[in-house]
mmCIF file of N, CA, C and O in Angstrom:
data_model
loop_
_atom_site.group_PDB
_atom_site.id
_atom_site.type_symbol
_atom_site.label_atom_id
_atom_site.label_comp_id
_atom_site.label_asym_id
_atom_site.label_seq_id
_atom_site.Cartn_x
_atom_site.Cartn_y
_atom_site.Cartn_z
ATOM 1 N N UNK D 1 -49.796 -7.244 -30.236
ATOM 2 C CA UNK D 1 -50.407 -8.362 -29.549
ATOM 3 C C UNK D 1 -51.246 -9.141 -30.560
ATOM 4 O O UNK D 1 -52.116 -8.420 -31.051
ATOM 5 N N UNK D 2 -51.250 -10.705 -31.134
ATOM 6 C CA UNK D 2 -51.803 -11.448 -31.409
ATOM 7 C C UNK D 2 -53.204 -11.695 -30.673
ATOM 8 O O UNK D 2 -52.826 -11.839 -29.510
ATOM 9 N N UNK D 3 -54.402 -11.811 -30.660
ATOM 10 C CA UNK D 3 -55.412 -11.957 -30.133
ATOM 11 C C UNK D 3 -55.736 -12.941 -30.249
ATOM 12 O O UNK D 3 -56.381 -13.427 -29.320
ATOM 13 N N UNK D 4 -55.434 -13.845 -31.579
ATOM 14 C CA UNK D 4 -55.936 -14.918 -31.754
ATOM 15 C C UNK D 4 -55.282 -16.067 -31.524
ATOM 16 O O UNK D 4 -55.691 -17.090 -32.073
ATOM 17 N N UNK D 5 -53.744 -16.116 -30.367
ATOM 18 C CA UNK D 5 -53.365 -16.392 -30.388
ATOM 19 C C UNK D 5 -52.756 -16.473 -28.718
ATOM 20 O O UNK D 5 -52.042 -17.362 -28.254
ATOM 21 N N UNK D 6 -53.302 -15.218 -27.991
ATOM 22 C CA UNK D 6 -52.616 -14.788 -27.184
ATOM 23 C C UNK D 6 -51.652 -14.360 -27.145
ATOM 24 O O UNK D 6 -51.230 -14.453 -25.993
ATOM 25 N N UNK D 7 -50.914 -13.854 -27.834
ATOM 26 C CA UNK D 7 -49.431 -13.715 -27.586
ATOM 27 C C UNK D 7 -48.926 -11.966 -28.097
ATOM 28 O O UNK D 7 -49.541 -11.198 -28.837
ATOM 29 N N UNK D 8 -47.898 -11.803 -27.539
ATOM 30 C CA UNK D 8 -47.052 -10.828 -27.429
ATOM 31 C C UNK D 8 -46.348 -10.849 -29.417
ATOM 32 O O UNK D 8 -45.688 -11.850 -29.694
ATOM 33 N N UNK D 9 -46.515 -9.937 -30.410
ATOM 34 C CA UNK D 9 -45.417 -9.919 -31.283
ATOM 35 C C UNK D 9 -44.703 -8.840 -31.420
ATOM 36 O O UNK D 9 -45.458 -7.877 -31.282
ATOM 37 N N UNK D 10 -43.579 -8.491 -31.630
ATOM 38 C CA UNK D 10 -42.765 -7.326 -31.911
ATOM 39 C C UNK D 10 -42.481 -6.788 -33.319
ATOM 40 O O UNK D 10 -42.746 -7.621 -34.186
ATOM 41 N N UNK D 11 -42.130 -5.913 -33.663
ATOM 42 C CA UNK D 11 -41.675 -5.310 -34.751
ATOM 43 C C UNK D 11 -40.099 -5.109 -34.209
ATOM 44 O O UNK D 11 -39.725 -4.432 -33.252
ATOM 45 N N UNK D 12 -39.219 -5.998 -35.222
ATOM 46 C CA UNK D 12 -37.745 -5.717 -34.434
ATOM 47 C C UNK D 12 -37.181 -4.515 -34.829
ATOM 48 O O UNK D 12 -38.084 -3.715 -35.075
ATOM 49 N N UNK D 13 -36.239 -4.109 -34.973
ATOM 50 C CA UNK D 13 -35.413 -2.769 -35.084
ATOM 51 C C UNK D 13 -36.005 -2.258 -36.624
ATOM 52 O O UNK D 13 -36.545 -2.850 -37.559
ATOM 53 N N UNK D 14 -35.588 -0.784 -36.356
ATOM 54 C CA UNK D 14 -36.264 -0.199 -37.678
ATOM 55 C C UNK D 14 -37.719 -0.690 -38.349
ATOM 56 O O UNK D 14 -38.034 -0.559 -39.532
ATOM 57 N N UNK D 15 -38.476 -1.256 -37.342
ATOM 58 C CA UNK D 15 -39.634 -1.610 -38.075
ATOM 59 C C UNK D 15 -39.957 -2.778 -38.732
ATOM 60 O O UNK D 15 -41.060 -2.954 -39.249
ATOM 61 N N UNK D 16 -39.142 -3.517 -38.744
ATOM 62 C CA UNK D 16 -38.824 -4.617 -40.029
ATOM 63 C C UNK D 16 -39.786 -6.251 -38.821
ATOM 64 O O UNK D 16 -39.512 -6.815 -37.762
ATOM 65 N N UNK D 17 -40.594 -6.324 -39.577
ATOM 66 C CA UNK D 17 -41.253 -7.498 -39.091
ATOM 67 C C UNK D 17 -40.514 -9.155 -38.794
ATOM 68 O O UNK D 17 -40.125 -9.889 -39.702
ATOM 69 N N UNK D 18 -40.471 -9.380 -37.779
ATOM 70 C CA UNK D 18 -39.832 -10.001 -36.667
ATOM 71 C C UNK D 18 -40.295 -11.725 -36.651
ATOM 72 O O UNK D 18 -40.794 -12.139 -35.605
ATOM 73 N N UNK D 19 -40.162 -12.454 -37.526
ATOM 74 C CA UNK D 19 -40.484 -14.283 -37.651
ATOM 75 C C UNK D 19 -40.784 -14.333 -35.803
ATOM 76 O O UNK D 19 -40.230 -13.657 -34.936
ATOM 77 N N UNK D 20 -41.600 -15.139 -35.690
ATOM 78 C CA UNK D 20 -41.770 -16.240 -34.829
ATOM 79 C C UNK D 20 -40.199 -17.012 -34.172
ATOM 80 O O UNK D 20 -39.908 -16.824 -32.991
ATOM 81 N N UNK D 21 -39.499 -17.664 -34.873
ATOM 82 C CA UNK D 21 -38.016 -18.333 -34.562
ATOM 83 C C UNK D 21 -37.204 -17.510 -34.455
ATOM 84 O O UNK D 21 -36.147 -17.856 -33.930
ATOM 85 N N UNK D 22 -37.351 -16.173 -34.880
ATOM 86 C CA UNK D 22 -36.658 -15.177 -34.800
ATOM 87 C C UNK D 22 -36.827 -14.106 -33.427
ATOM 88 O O UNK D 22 -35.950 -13.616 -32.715
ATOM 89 N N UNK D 23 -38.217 -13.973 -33.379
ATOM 90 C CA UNK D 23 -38.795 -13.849 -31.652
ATOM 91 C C UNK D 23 -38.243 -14.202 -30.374
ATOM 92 O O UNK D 23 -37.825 -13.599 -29.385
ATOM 93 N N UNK D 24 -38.418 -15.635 -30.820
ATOM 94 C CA UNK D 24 -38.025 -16.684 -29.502
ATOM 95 C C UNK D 24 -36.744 -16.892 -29.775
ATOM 96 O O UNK D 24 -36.124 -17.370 -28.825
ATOM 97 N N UNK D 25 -36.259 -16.741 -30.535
ATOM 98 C CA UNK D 25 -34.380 -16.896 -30.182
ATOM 99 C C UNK D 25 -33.980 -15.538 -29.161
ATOM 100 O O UNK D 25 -33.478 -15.749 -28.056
ATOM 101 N N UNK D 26 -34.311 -13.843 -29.749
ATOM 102 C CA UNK D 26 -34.154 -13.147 -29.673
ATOM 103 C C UNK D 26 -34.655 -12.438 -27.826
ATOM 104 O O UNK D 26 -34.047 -11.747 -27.009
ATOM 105 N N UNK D 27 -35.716 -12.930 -27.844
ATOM 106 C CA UNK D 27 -36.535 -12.917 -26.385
ATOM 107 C C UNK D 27 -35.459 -14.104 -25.479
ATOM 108 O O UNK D 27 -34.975 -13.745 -24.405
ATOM 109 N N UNK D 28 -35.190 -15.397 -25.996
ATOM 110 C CA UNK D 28 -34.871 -16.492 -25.039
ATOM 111 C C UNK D 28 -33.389 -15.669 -24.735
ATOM 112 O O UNK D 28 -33.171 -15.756 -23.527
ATOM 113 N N UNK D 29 -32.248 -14.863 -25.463
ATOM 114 C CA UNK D 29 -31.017 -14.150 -25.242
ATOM 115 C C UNK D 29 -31.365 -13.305 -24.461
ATOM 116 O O UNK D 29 -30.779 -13.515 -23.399
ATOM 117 N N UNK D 30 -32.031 -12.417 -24.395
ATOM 118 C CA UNK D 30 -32.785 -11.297 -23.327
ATOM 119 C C UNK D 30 -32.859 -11.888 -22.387
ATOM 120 O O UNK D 30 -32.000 -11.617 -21.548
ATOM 121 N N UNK D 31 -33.824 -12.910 -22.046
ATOM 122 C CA UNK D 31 -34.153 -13.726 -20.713
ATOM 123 C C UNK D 31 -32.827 -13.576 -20.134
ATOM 124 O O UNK D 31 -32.379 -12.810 -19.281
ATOM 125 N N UNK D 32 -32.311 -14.529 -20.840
ATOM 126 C CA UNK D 32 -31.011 -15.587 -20.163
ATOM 127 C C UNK D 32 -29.759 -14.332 -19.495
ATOM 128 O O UNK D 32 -29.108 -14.366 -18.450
ATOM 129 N N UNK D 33 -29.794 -13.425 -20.471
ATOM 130 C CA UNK D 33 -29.175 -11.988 -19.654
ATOM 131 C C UNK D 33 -29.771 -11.382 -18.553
ATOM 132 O O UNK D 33 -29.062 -11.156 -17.573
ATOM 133 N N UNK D 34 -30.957 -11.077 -18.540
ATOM 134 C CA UNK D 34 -31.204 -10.629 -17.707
ATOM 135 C C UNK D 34 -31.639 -11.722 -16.155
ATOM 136 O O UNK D 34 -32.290 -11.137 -15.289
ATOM 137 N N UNK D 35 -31.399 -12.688 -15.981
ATOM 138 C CA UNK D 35 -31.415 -13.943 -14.867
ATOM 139 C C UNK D 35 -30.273 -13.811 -14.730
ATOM 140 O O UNK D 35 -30.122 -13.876 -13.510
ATOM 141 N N UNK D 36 -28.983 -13.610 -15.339
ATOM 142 C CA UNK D 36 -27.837 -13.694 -15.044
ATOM 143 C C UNK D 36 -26.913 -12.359 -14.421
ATOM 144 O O UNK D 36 -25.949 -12.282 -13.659
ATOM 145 N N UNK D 37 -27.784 -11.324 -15.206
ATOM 146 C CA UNK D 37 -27.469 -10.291 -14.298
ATOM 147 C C UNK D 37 -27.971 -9.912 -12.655
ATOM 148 O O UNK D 37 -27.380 -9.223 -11.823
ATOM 149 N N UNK D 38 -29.408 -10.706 -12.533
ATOM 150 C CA UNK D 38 -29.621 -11.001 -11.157
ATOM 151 C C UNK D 38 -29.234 -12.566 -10.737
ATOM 152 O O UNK D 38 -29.960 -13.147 -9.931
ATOM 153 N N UNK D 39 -28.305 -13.099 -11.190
ATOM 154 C CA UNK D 39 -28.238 -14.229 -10.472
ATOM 155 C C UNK D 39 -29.350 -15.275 -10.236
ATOM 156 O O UNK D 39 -29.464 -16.055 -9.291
ATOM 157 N N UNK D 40 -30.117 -15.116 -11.282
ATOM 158 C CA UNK D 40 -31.746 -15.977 -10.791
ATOM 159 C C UNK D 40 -31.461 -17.432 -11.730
ATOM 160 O O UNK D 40 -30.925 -17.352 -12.835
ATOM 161 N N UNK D 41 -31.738 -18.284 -11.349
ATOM 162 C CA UNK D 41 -31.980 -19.440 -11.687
ATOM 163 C C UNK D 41 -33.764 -19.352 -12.246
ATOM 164 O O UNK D 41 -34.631 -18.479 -12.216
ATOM 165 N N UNK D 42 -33.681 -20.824 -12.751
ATOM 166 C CA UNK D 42 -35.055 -21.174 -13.735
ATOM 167 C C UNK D 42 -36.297 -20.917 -12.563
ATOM 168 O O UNK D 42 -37.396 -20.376 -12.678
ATOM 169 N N UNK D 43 -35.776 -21.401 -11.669
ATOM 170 C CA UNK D 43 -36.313 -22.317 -10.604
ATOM 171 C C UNK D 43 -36.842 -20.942 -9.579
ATOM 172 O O UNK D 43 -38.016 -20.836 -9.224
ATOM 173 N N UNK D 44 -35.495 -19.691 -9.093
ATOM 174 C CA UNK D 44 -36.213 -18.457 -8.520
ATOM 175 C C UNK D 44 -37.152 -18.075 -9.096
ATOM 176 O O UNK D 44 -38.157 -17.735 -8.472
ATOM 177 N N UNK D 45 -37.058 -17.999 -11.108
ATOM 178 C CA UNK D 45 -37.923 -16.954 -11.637
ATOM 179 C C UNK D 45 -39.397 -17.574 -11.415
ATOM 180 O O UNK D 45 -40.349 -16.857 -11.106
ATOM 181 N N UNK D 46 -39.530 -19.318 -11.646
ATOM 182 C CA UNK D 46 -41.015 -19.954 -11.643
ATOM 183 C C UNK D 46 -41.618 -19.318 -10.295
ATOM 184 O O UNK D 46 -42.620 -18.605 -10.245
ATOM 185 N N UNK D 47 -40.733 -19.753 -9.103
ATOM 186 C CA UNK D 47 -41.120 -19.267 -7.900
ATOM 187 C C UNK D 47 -41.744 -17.577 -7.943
ATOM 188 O O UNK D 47 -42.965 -17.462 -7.845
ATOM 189 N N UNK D 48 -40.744 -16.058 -8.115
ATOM 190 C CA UNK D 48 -41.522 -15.332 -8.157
ATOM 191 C C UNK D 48 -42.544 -14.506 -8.952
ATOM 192 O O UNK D 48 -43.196 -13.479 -8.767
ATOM 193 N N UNK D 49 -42.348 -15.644 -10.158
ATOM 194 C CA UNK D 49 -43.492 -15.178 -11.444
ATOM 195 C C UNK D 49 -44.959 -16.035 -11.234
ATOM 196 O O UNK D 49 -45.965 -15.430 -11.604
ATOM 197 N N UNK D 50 -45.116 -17.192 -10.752
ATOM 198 C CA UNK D 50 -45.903 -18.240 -10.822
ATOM 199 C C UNK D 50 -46.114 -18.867 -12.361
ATOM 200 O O UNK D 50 -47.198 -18.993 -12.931
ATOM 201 N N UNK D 51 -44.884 -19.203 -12.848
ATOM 202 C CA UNK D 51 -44.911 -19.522 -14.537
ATOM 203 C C UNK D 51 -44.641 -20.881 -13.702
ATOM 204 O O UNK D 51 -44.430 -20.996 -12.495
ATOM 205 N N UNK D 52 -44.715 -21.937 -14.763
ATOM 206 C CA UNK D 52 -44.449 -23.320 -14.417
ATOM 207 C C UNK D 52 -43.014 -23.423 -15.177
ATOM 208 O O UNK D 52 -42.801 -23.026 -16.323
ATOM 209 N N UNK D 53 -42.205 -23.952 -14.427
ATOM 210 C CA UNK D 53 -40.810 -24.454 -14.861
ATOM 211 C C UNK D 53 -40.523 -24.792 -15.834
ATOM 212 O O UNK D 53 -39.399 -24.722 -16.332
ATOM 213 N N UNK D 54 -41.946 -25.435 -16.518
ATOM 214 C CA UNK D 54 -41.769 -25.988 -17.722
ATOM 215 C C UNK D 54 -41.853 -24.705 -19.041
ATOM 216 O O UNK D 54 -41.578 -24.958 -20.213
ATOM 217 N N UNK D 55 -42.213 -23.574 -18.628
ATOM 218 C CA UNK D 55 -42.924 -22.635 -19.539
ATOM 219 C C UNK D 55 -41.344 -21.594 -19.516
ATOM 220 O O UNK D 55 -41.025 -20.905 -20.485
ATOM 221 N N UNK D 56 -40.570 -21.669 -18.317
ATOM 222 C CA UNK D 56 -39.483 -20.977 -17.988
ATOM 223 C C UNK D 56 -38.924 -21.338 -19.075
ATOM 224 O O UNK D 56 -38.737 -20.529 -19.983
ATOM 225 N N UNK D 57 -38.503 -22.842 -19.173
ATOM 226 C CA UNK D 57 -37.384 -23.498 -19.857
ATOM 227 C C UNK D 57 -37.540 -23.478 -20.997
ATOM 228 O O UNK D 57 -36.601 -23.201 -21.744
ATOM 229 N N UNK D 58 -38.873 -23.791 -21.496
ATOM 230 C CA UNK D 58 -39.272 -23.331 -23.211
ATOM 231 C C UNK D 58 -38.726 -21.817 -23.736
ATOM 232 O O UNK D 58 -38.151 -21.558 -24.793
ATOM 233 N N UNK D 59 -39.140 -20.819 -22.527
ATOM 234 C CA UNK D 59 -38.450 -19.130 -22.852
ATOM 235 C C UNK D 59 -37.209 -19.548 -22.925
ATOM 236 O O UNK D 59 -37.074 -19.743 -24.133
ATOM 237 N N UNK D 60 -36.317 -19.786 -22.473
ATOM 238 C CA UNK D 60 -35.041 -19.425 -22.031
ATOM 239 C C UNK D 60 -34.268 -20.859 -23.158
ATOM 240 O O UNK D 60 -33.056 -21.063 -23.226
ATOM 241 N N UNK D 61 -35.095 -21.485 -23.747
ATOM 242 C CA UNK D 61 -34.166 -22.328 -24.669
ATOM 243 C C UNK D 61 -34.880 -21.937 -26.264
ATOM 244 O O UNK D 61 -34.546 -22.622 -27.230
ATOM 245 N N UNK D 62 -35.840 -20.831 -26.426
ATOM 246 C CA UNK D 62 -36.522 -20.326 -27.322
ATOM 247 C C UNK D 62 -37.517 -21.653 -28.256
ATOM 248 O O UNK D 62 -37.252 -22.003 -29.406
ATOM 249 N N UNK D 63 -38.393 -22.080 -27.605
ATOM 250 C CA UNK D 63 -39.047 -23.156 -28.082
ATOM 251 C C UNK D 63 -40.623 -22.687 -28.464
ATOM 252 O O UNK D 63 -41.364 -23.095 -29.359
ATOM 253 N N UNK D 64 -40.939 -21.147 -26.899
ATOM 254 C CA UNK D 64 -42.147 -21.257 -26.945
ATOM 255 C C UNK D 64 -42.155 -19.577 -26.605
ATOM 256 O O UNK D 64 -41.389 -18.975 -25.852
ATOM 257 N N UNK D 65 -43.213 -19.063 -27.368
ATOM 258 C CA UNK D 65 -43.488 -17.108 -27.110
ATOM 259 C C UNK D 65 -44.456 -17.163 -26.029
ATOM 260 O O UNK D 65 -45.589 -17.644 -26.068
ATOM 261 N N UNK D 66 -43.736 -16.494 -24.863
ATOM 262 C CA UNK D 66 -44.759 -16.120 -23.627
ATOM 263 C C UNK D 66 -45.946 -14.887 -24.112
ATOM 264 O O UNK D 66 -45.847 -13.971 -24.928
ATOM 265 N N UNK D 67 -47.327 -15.408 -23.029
ATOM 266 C CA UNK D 67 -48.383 -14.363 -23.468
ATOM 267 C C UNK D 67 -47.609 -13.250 -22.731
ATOM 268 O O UNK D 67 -46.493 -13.307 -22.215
ATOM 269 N N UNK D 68 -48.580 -12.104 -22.822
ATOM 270 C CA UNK D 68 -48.340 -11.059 -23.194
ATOM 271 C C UNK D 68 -48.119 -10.473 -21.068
ATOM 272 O O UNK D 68 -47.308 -9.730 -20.515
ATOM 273 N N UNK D 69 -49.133 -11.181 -20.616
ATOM 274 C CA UNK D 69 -49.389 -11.106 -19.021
ATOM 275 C C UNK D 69 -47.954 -11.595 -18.246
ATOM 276 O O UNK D 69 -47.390 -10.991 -17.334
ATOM 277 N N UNK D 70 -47.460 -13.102 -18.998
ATOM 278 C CA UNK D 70 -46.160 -13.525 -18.500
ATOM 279 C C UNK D 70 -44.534 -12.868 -18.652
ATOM 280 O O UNK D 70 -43.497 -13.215 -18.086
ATOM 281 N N UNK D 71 -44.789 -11.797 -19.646
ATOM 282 C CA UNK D 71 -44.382 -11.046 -20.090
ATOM 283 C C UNK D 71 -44.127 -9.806 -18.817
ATOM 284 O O UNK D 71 -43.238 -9.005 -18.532
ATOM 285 N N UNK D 72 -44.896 -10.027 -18.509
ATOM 286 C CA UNK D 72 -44.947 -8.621 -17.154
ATOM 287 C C UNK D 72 -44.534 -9.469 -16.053
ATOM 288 O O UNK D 72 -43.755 -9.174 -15.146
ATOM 289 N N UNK D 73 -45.238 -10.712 -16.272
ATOM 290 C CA UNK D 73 -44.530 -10.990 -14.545
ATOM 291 C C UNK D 73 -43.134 -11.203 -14.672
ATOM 292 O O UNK D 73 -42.328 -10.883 -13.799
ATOM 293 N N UNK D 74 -42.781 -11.844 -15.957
ATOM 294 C CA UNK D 74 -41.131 -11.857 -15.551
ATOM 295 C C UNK D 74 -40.527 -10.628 -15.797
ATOM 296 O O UNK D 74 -39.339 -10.667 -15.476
ATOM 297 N N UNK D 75 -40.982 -9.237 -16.371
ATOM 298 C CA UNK D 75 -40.469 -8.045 -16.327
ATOM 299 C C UNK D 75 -40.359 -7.740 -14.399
ATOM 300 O O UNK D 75 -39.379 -7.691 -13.655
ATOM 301 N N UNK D 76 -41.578 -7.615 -14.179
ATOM 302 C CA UNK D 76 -41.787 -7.638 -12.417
ATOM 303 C C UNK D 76 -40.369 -8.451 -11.926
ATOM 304 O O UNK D 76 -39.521 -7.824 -11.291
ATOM 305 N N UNK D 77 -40.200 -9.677 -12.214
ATOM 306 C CA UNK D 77 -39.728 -10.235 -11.204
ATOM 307 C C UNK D 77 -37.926 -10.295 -11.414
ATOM 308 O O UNK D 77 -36.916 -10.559 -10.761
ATOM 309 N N UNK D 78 -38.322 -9.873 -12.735
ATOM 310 C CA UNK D 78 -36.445 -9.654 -13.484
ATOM 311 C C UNK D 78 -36.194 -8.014 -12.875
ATOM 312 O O UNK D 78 -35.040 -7.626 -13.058
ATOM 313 N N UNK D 79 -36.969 -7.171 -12.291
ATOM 314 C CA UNK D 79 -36.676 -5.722 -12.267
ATOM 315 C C UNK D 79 -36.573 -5.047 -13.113
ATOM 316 O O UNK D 79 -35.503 -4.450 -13.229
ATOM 317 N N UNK D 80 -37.430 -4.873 -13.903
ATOM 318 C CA UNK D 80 -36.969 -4.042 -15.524
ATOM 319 C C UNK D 80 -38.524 -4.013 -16.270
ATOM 320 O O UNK D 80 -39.553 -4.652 -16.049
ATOM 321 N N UNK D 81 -38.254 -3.211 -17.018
ATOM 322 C CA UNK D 81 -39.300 -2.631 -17.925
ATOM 323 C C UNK D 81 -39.867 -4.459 -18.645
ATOM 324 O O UNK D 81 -39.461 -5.602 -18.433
ATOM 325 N N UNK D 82 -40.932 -3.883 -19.503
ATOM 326 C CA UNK D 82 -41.244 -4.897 -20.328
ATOM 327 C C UNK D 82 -40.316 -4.921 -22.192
ATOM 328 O O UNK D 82 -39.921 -5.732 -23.030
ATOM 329 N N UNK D 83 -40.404 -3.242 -21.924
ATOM 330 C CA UNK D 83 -39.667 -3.347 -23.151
ATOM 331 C C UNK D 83 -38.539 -3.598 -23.095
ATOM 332 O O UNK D 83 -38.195 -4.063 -24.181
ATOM 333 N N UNK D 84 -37.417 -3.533 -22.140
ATOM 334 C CA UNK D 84 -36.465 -4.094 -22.043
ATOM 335 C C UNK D 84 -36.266 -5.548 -22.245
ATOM 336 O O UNK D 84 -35.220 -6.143 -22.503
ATOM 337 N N UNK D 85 -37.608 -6.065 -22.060
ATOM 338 C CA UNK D 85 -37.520 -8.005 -22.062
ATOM 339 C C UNK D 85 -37.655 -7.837 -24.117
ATOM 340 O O UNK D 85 -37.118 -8.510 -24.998
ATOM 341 N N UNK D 86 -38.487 -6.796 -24.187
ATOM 342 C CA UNK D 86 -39.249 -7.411 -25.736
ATOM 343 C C UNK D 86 -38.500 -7.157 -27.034
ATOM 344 O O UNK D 86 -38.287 -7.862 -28.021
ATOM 345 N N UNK D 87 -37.948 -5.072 -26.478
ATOM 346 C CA UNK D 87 -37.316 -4.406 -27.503
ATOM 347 C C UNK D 87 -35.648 -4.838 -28.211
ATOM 348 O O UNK D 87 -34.701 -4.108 -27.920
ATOM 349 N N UNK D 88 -35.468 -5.847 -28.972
ATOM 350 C CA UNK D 88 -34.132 -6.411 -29.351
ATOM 351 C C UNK D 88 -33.070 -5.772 -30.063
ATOM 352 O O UNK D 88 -33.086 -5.489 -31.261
ATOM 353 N N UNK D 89 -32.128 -5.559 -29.232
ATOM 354 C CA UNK D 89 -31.095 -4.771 -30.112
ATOM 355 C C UNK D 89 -29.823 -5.446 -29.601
ATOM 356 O O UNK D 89 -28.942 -4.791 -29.044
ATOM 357 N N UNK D 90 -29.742 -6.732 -29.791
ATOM 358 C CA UNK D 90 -28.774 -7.783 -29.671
ATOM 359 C C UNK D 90 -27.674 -7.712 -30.595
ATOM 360 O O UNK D 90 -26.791 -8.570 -30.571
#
């Protein structure tokens, strides 16, 4: 977790430290799988996360790294762990 920043960072596979563009590409492929395996649109997830549509679409087109809290609600609302949203093995 970034503090100074708010935000969520990962260490990707084997340890190996994980870019920013490399994050949000990697997180926005996760998303977009897991909405599609429940059938959720942009628009269900804003509804049962309370993220703004606009913050959805930044995740899911990899523009912008969700904090660490939004992180859980869309784990909550996708059905699945958090590490499943974070841990990348794409």
């Amino acid at each position: 977790y970034n503090y100074l920043n708010k935000t969520l960072q990962t260490i990707g596979p084997r340890h190996i430290y994980c870019d920013d563009d490399t994050w949000k590409r990697d997180f926005a492929l996760v998303l977009k799988r897991k909405m599609k395996d429940r059938f959720m649109t942009q628009k269900i997830l804003s509804d049962r996360t309370g993220i703004s549509p606009v913050s959805i679409n930044g995740y899911i087109n990899g523009r912008t790294i969700p904090t660490a809290r939004n992180i859980q609600r869309l784990a909550e609302a996708l059905e699945c762990s958090v590490s499943e949203l974070i841990e990348f093995d794409i």
